[in-house]
Amino acid sequence: MVARNCHIEKFHASYLFPEIGRRRDAFLKQRPNAQLISLGVGDTTQPLPTAASEAVIKFAQALATGDGYQGYGPEQGALALRQGIAERLYSCDIDPSEIFVSDGAKCDIGRLQHLFGPSATVALQDPAYPVYVDTSVLMGRTESYNVSTQGYGGLTYLPCTAENGFFPDLDAADKTDVIFFCSPNNPTGAVATREQLEKLVAFAKSNSSIIVFDAAYAPFIQDETLPRSIFEIEGAREVAIEVNSFSKLAGFTGVRLGWTVVPKELAFNDGSKVIDDWRRLSCTLFNGASNLAQAAGIGLLTNQGMQEVETLVNGYMENARILREAVTSCGLKVYGGKHAPYLWVAFPGRGSWNVFQQLMDEAELITTPGVGFGPAGEGFVRLSALGNRRDVETAAQRLVRVLKTPSFQPA
Ligand code: PLP
């Protein structure tokens, strides 16, 4: 028999959503008529923009003709799509040759682990999108919860708490090779300011680190002065890679399309260019995103498509406002939800799983326990605003009803 990959045994974070599913199934077994509403998983719910769907239909029909058929495309993605991304989605200069189209940000985060290899040390925000941890663990890194033990196991958590405004204390953080950083953040909904990102870039520069900046939620930023890309920060081109996605931008979670920007300036310590290795790796581990998904992306990056994106994003942000108002009206502290479709609700002194269970039992709501995103998430639950309006309104009414009861109220 073949030995099991010892690194898979060490997965922690991936147990979050299966455990939520297990508890939901157990609940429904006892109460089969319950009207559960999920504010849990961050999946999108609203229809695909017609500019995208119409483009796919046209492209698919052409594929069935002799003249329109296309086989393997360029691994880096269609030039028209890369040009569209550079022009429509960035306010700073990004050359299309620095954009690598992918089948989603998650897949590229996994492939980036291969770029850095098993010996690189990694730091990440705590709490964080679980994929940074899982893919690091798969590379053989192990978790170390304490900043003072940095380097031990190769994986360092940088606590992001209400006290530090959900931005890590970089003065207390030691050098690591790679820093995963997500803004607007999943799960806290916090968005980093320009000054904070300048600090992060300066920190990476002084430690010769590379930042992997996850901007999957950039379209939700409502304030024009807040940076939507790490490359809006001076000097970032020498220290950062950006992963990004059409998933939350336009409901492409099922279509599957994303991209990664690797600037030409970015180099390893031997002077070799990161972009060259990434190109090589992309050709090895990936044969390019589906041309149908790319056609959808090209259709989306038109005037009509961008208008539809605005409507989509505004709808989700209105959901976030409704949920925020419901929670704050009960006297509870809520973070996020202003520049991100996630709200991070504090239940001081209580366990996240405990709150999760009570909200399911008493309000028939599914949330996500904060501790599932990392130890600093204990005492919080995440609410997703990516649902249908009617569900969100009903969920808000239920929240108001239960959160006012003494067991949810701060001591
Ligand atoms: N990055 C973050 C922070 C996410 O929350 C998600 C999905 O929830 C992703 C990346 C995944 O994006 P994609 O659907 O493009 O793989």
Coordinates of C-alpha atoms and ligand atoms in Angstrom, one line a residue:
M1 CA 0.0 0.0 0.0
V2 CA 1.1 3.6 -0.7
A3 CA 1.8 5.8 2.4
R4 CA -0.6 8.7 2.8
N5 CA 0.9 12.1 2.1
C6 CA 1.9 13.1 5.7
H7 CA 1.2 16.8 5.0
I8 CA -2.5 16.1 4.2
E9 CA -2.9 14.6 7.7
K10 CA -2.0 18.0 9.1
F11 CA -4.8 20.0 7.5
H12 CA -6.7 22.0 10.1
A13 CA -8.6 24.8 8.4
S14 CA -10.2 22.6 5.7
Y15 CA -12.3 21.0 8.5
L16 CA -14.3 24.3 8.8
F17 CA -16.8 23.9 6.0
P18 CA -17.2 20.1 6.4
E19 CA -17.9 20.6 10.1
I20 CA -20.5 23.3 9.3
G21 CA -22.1 20.9 6.9
R22 CA -22.1 18.1 9.5
R23 CA -23.8 20.3 12.1
R24 CA -26.3 21.6 9.5
D25 CA -27.2 18.0 8.6
A26 CA -27.6 17.0 12.2
F27 CA -29.8 20.0 12.8
L28 CA -32.0 19.2 9.8
K29 CA -32.4 15.6 10.9
Q30 CA -33.9 16.9 14.1
R31 CA -35.9 19.7 12.5
P32 CA -36.6 18.8 8.9
N33 CA -39.0 21.6 8.4
A34 CA -36.6 24.3 9.5
Q35 CA -36.3 27.3 7.1
L36 CA -32.5 27.6 7.3
I37 CA -30.9 30.6 5.7
S38 CA -27.2 30.5 5.0
L39 CA -25.1 33.6 5.7
G40 CA -22.2 31.2 5.8
V41 CA -20.2 30.2 2.6
G42 CA -19.0 33.2 0.6
D43 CA -20.6 32.0 -2.7
T44 CA -22.4 34.5 -4.9
T45 CA -26.1 34.1 -5.7
Q46 CA -27.0 36.7 -8.3
P47 CA -27.3 35.9 -12.0
L48 CA -24.3 36.3 -14.3
P49 CA -24.1 39.6 -16.2
T50 CA -25.7 39.2 -19.6
A51 CA -22.6 40.8 -21.2
A52 CA -20.7 37.7 -20.0
S53 CA -23.3 35.1 -20.9
E54 CA -24.0 36.5 -24.3
A55 CA -20.3 36.5 -25.1
V56 CA -20.0 32.8 -24.1
I57 CA -23.0 31.8 -26.3
K58 CA -21.4 33.6 -29.3
F59 CA -18.0 32.0 -28.6
A60 CA -19.4 28.5 -28.1
Q61 CA -21.4 28.7 -31.4
A62 CA -18.2 29.8 -33.2
L63 CA -16.3 26.9 -31.7
A64 CA -18.7 24.6 -33.5
T65 CA -17.7 26.0 -36.9
G66 CA -14.6 25.3 -39.0
D67 CA -13.5 28.9 -38.9
G68 CA -14.3 29.6 -35.3
Y69 CA -12.8 26.5 -33.7
Q70 CA -9.9 27.0 -31.3
G71 CA -7.9 24.4 -29.4
Y72 CA -5.3 25.1 -26.8
G73 CA -4.8 28.8 -26.3
P74 CA -1.9 30.7 -25.0
E75 CA -1.2 29.5 -21.4
Q76 CA -1.0 33.0 -20.2
G77 CA -4.5 33.8 -21.4
A78 CA -6.0 35.6 -24.4
L79 CA -4.4 38.9 -25.1
A80 CA -7.7 40.7 -25.4
L81 CA -8.6 39.5 -21.9
R82 CA -5.3 40.6 -20.4
Q83 CA -5.6 44.0 -22.1
G84 CA -9.1 44.3 -20.7
I85 CA -8.0 43.5 -17.2
A86 CA -5.2 46.0 -17.4
E87 CA -7.4 48.8 -18.8
R88 CA -10.7 48.2 -16.9
L89 CA -9.6 46.9 -13.5
Y90 CA -6.4 48.8 -12.7
S91 CA -5.9 52.5 -12.2
C92 CA -2.1 51.9 -12.1
D93 CA 0.1 50.8 -15.0
I94 CA 0.1 47.0 -15.5
D95 CA 1.4 45.6 -18.7
P96 CA -0.8 42.8 -20.2
S97 CA 2.4 40.7 -20.4
E98 CA 2.5 40.7 -16.6
I99 CA -1.0 39.3 -16.3
F100 CA -1.5 35.5 -16.2
V101 CA -5.1 34.4 -16.6
S102 CA -6.1 31.5 -14.4
D103 CA -9.0 29.3 -13.5
G104 CA -9.4 31.2 -10.2
A105 CA -7.4 32.8 -7.4
K106 CA -7.6 29.7 -5.3
C107 CA -5.9 27.6 -7.9
D108 CA -3.2 30.2 -8.4
I109 CA -2.5 30.4 -4.6
G110 CA -1.9 26.6 -4.8
R111 CA 0.4 27.0 -7.7
L112 CA 2.3 29.9 -6.0
Q113 CA 3.3 27.5 -3.3
H114 CA 5.2 25.5 -6.0
L115 CA 6.8 28.7 -7.1
F116 CA 8.3 29.3 -3.7
G117 CA 8.9 25.6 -2.8
P118 CA 9.0 23.9 0.6
S119 CA 11.9 25.7 2.2
A120 CA 10.4 29.2 2.0
T121 CA 8.9 30.6 5.3
V122 CA 5.4 32.1 5.1
A123 CA 3.5 34.6 7.2
L124 CA -0.2 35.2 7.0
Q125 CA -2.9 37.2 8.6
D126 CA -4.8 35.6 11.4
P127 CA -7.7 35.1 10.8
A128 CA -7.2 34.4 7.1
Y129 CA -8.8 32.7 4.0
P130 CA -8.0 29.0 4.9
V131 CA -6.4 28.3 1.5
Y132 CA -3.1 30.1 2.4
V133 CA -2.7 27.8 5.4
D134 CA -3.8 24.6 3.7
T135 CA -1.6 25.1 0.7
S136 CA 1.3 26.0 3.0
V137 CA 0.8 22.9 5.1
L138 CA 0.6 20.8 1.9
M139 CA 4.1 22.1 1.1
G140 CA 5.3 20.8 4.4
R141 CA 5.1 23.9 6.5
T142 CA 3.5 23.6 9.9
E143 CA 1.6 26.1 11.9
S144 CA 3.1 28.2 14.6
Y145 CA 0.6 30.4 16.4
N146 CA 3.0 32.7 18.1
V147 CA 4.8 35.5 16.4
S148 CA 7.7 35.1 18.8
T149 CA 8.3 31.5 17.5
Q150 CA 8.5 32.9 13.9
G151 CA 10.2 30.5 11.6
Y152 CA 9.4 27.5 13.7
G153 CA 7.6 25.2 11.2
G154 CA 7.8 27.9 8.5
L155 CA 4.3 29.3 9.0
T156 CA 3.7 32.4 11.1
Y157 CA 0.4 33.9 12.1
L158 CA 0.1 37.6 12.3
P159 CA -2.8 38.4 14.6
C160 CA -5.3 40.9 13.1
T161 CA -7.6 41.9 15.9
A162 CA -10.1 44.7 16.7
E163 CA -7.4 46.2 18.9
N164 CA -4.9 46.6 16.0
G165 CA -7.5 47.6 13.5
F166 CA -7.1 44.2 11.8
F167 CA -3.7 45.2 10.5
P168 CA -0.8 43.2 11.9
D169 CA 1.8 44.6 14.2
L170 CA 4.7 44.5 11.7
D171 CA 7.1 45.8 14.3
A172 CA 6.6 42.5 16.2
A173 CA 6.8 40.4 13.1
D174 CA 10.1 38.7 12.1
K175 CA 11.3 38.2 8.6
T176 CA 9.6 35.6 6.4
D177 CA 10.1 34.9 2.7
V178 CA 6.5 35.2 1.7
I179 CA 3.6 37.2 3.2
F180 CA 0.1 36.4 2.2
F181 CA -2.1 39.5 2.6
C182 CA -5.7 39.9 1.7
S183 CA -7.5 43.3 1.4
P184 CA -10.5 43.8 1.5
N185 CA -10.2 40.9 3.9
N186 CA -11.9 37.6 4.1
P187 CA -13.1 37.0 6.8
T188 CA -12.9 40.3 8.7
G189 CA -14.1 42.6 6.0
A190 CA -11.3 45.0 6.9
V191 CA -9.7 47.1 4.2
A192 CA -6.1 48.3 4.4
T193 CA -5.5 52.0 4.0
R194 CA -2.8 53.4 1.7
E195 CA -0.6 54.1 4.7
Q196 CA -1.0 50.6 6.0
L197 CA -0.1 49.1 2.6
E198 CA 2.9 51.5 2.4
K199 CA 4.0 50.1 5.7
L200 CA 3.6 46.5 4.4
V201 CA 5.6 47.2 1.3
A202 CA 8.4 48.9 3.3
F203 CA 8.4 45.9 5.7
A204 CA 8.7 43.5 2.7
K205 CA 11.4 45.5 1.2
S206 CA 13.5 45.7 4.4
N207 CA 13.1 41.9 4.9
S208 CA 13.6 40.9 1.2
S209 CA 10.1 39.3 1.4
I210 CA 7.6 38.8 -1.4
I211 CA 4.0 39.8 -0.7
V212 CA 1.2 37.7 -2.2
F213 CA -1.6 40.2 -2.3
D214 CA -5.1 38.8 -2.6
A215 CA -7.4 41.5 -4.1
A216 CA -10.3 39.2 -4.8
Y217 CA -12.7 41.6 -3.0
A218 CA -11.3 44.9 -4.5
P219 CA -14.5 45.6 -6.5
F220 CA -16.4 46.1 -3.2
I221 CA -14.2 49.0 -2.1
Q222 CA -16.6 52.0 -1.9
D223 CA -14.1 54.8 -1.2
E224 CA -12.1 55.9 -4.2
T225 CA -9.1 56.9 -2.1
L226 CA -8.6 53.4 -0.8
P227 CA -6.1 51.2 -2.8
R228 CA -7.7 48.4 -4.9
S229 CA -4.4 46.9 -5.8
I230 CA -1.0 46.6 -4.1
F231 CA 0.5 48.1 -7.2
E232 CA -1.0 51.4 -6.4
I233 CA 1.7 51.6 -3.7
E234 CA 5.1 53.0 -4.7
G235 CA 7.8 50.3 -4.7
A236 CA 5.3 47.4 -4.7
R237 CA 6.4 46.2 -8.1
E238 CA 9.7 45.1 -6.5
V239 CA 8.1 43.1 -3.7
A240 CA 4.7 41.9 -4.6
I241 CA 2.6 39.5 -6.7
E242 CA -1.2 40.0 -6.9
V243 CA -3.8 37.3 -7.2
N244 CA -7.3 38.3 -8.3
S245 CA -10.5 36.8 -9.5
F246 CA -13.7 37.3 -11.5
S247 CA -15.5 35.2 -8.9
K248 CA -16.8 38.0 -6.6
L249 CA -16.4 40.7 -9.2
A250 CA -19.1 39.2 -11.4
G251 CA -20.4 36.0 -10.0
F252 CA -17.9 33.8 -11.8
T253 CA -17.5 31.3 -8.9
G254 CA -18.8 28.5 -11.1
V255 CA -17.5 29.9 -14.4
R256 CA -13.9 29.9 -13.0
L257 CA -11.7 32.8 -14.1
G258 CA -9.0 34.7 -12.3
W259 CA -5.6 36.2 -12.9
T260 CA -2.2 36.8 -11.3
V261 CA 0.0 39.8 -11.8
V262 CA 3.7 39.2 -11.6
P263 CA 5.7 42.5 -12.2
K264 CA 8.8 42.4 -14.4
E265 CA 10.9 44.0 -11.7
L266 CA 10.3 41.3 -9.1
A267 CA 13.4 39.1 -8.6
F268 CA 14.7 36.3 -6.5
N269 CA 17.9 36.8 -4.5
D270 CA 20.0 35.3 -7.3
G271 CA 18.7 38.1 -9.6
S272 CA 16.5 35.7 -11.7
K273 CA 13.1 37.1 -12.5
V274 CA 10.1 35.7 -10.7
I275 CA 7.9 36.2 -13.9
D276 CA 10.1 33.8 -15.8
D277 CA 9.7 31.1 -13.2
W278 CA 5.9 31.8 -13.0
R279 CA 5.6 31.5 -16.8
R280 CA 7.5 28.2 -16.8
L281 CA 5.4 26.9 -13.9
S282 CA 2.1 28.0 -15.5
C283 CA 3.0 26.0 -18.6
T284 CA 3.9 23.0 -16.5
L285 CA 1.0 22.9 -14.0
F286 CA -1.7 24.5 -16.1
N287 CA -2.7 24.6 -19.7
G288 CA -4.6 27.9 -19.6
A289 CA -8.1 28.9 -18.5
S290 CA -11.1 27.5 -20.4
N291 CA -11.5 29.6 -23.6
L292 CA -15.3 29.8 -22.8
A293 CA -14.6 31.3 -19.4
Q294 CA -12.2 33.7 -21.1
A295 CA -14.8 34.7 -23.6
A296 CA -17.1 35.5 -20.7
G297 CA -14.4 37.6 -19.1
I298 CA -13.8 39.5 -22.4
G299 CA -17.6 40.1 -22.7
L300 CA -17.7 41.3 -19.1
L301 CA -14.9 43.9 -19.6
T302 CA -17.1 46.1 -21.8
N303 CA -19.1 49.2 -20.9
Q304 CA -22.2 47.2 -20.6
G305 CA -20.5 44.5 -18.5
M306 CA -18.9 47.0 -16.2
Q307 CA -22.3 48.6 -15.6
E308 CA -23.8 45.2 -14.7
V309 CA -20.9 44.7 -12.3
E310 CA -21.7 47.9 -10.6
T311 CA -25.3 46.9 -10.1
L312 CA -24.3 43.5 -8.8
V313 CA -21.8 45.0 -6.3
N314 CA -24.2 47.7 -5.2
G315 CA -26.8 45.0 -4.5
Y316 CA -24.4 43.0 -2.3
M317 CA -23.3 46.1 -0.5
E318 CA -26.9 47.0 0.2
N319 CA -27.2 43.5 1.7
A320 CA -24.2 44.2 3.9
R321 CA -25.8 47.5 5.0
I322 CA -29.0 45.7 6.0
L323 CA -27.1 43.1 8.0
R324 CA -24.8 45.7 9.7
E325 CA -27.8 47.8 10.7
A326 CA -29.5 44.7 12.2
V327 CA -26.5 43.7 14.3
T328 CA -25.6 47.2 15.5
S329 CA -29.3 47.8 16.5
C330 CA -28.8 45.0 19.0
G331 CA -25.9 46.8 20.6
L332 CA -23.3 44.3 19.2
K333 CA -20.0 45.3 17.7
V334 CA -19.7 44.6 14.0
Y335 CA -16.7 45.1 11.7
G336 CA -16.4 45.0 8.0
G337 CA -19.3 45.2 5.6
K338 CA -18.4 48.7 4.3
H339 CA -15.8 47.8 1.7
A340 CA -16.3 44.0 1.6
P341 CA -19.3 41.6 1.5
Y342 CA -18.4 40.2 4.9
L343 CA -19.3 41.3 8.4
W344 CA -17.3 40.2 11.4
V345 CA -19.4 40.2 14.5
A346 CA -17.9 40.2 17.9
F347 CA -19.2 38.0 20.8
P348 CA -16.7 38.8 23.5
G349 CA -16.0 35.9 25.9
R350 CA -17.9 33.4 23.8
G351 CA -16.7 30.6 21.6
S352 CA -17.3 31.0 17.9
W353 CA -18.7 27.5 17.5
N354 CA -21.0 28.0 20.4
V355 CA -22.4 31.2 18.9
F356 CA -22.7 29.4 15.5
Q357 CA -24.8 26.6 17.1
Q358 CA -27.0 29.0 19.0
L359 CA -27.7 31.1 15.9
M360 CA -28.6 27.9 14.0
D361 CA -30.8 26.6 16.8
E362 CA -32.6 29.9 17.7
A363 CA -32.6 31.8 14.4
E364 CA -32.2 29.1 11.8
L365 CA -29.3 30.9 10.4
I366 CA -26.0 29.4 9.2
T367 CA -23.0 31.6 9.8
T368 CA -19.2 30.9 9.8
P369 CA -17.4 30.5 13.1
G370 CA -14.5 33.0 13.2
V371 CA -12.1 30.5 14.8
G372 CA -12.3 28.4 11.7
F373 CA -10.2 31.1 10.0
G374 CA -7.5 31.1 12.6
P375 CA -7.0 31.4 16.4
A376 CA -7.5 35.2 16.4
G377 CA -11.0 34.6 15.0
E378 CA -12.2 33.1 18.3
G379 CA -15.2 35.0 19.7
F380 CA -16.4 36.2 16.2
V381 CA -18.7 34.9 13.5
R382 CA -18.6 35.9 9.9
L383 CA -21.7 36.9 8.0
S384 CA -21.7 36.8 4.2
A385 CA -23.7 39.5 2.4
L386 CA -23.6 37.6 -0.9
G387 CA -27.1 36.1 -0.6
N388 CA -30.4 36.9 -2.1
R389 CA -32.1 40.2 -0.9
R390 CA -35.2 38.4 0.4
D391 CA -33.0 35.9 2.4
V392 CA -30.9 38.7 3.8
E393 CA -34.0 40.7 4.9
T394 CA -35.4 37.7 6.6
A395 CA -32.0 36.9 8.2
A396 CA -31.8 40.5 9.4
Q397 CA -35.2 40.2 11.1
R398 CA -34.2 37.0 12.8
L399 CA -30.9 38.5 13.9
V400 CA -32.7 41.4 15.5
R401 CA -35.0 39.0 17.3
V402 CA -32.4 36.7 18.8
L403 CA -29.4 39.0 19.3
K404 CA -31.5 41.1 21.7
T405 CA -31.9 38.1 24.0
P406 CA -29.6 38.2 27.1
S407 CA -27.5 35.2 26.1
F408 CA -26.1 37.2 23.1
Q409 CA -25.7 40.5 24.8
P410 CA -22.3 41.7 25.9
A411 CA -21.7 41.2 29.6
Ligands
PLP1 N1 -9.3 34.7 -2.3 C1 -10.1 35.0 -1.3 C2 -9.8 35.9 -0.2 C3 -11.4 34.3 -1.3 O1 -12.2 34.6 -0.3 C4 -11.7 33.4 -2.3 C5 -13.0 32.8 -2.4 O2 -13.8 32.8 -1.5 C6 -10.8 33.2 -3.3 C7 -9.6 33.9 -3.3 C8 -11.1 32.2 -4.4 O3 -11.3 32.8 -5.6 P1 -11.6 31.9 -6.9 O4 -13.0 31.6 -6.9 O5 -11.1 32.8 -8.0 O6 -10.8 30.7 -6.8

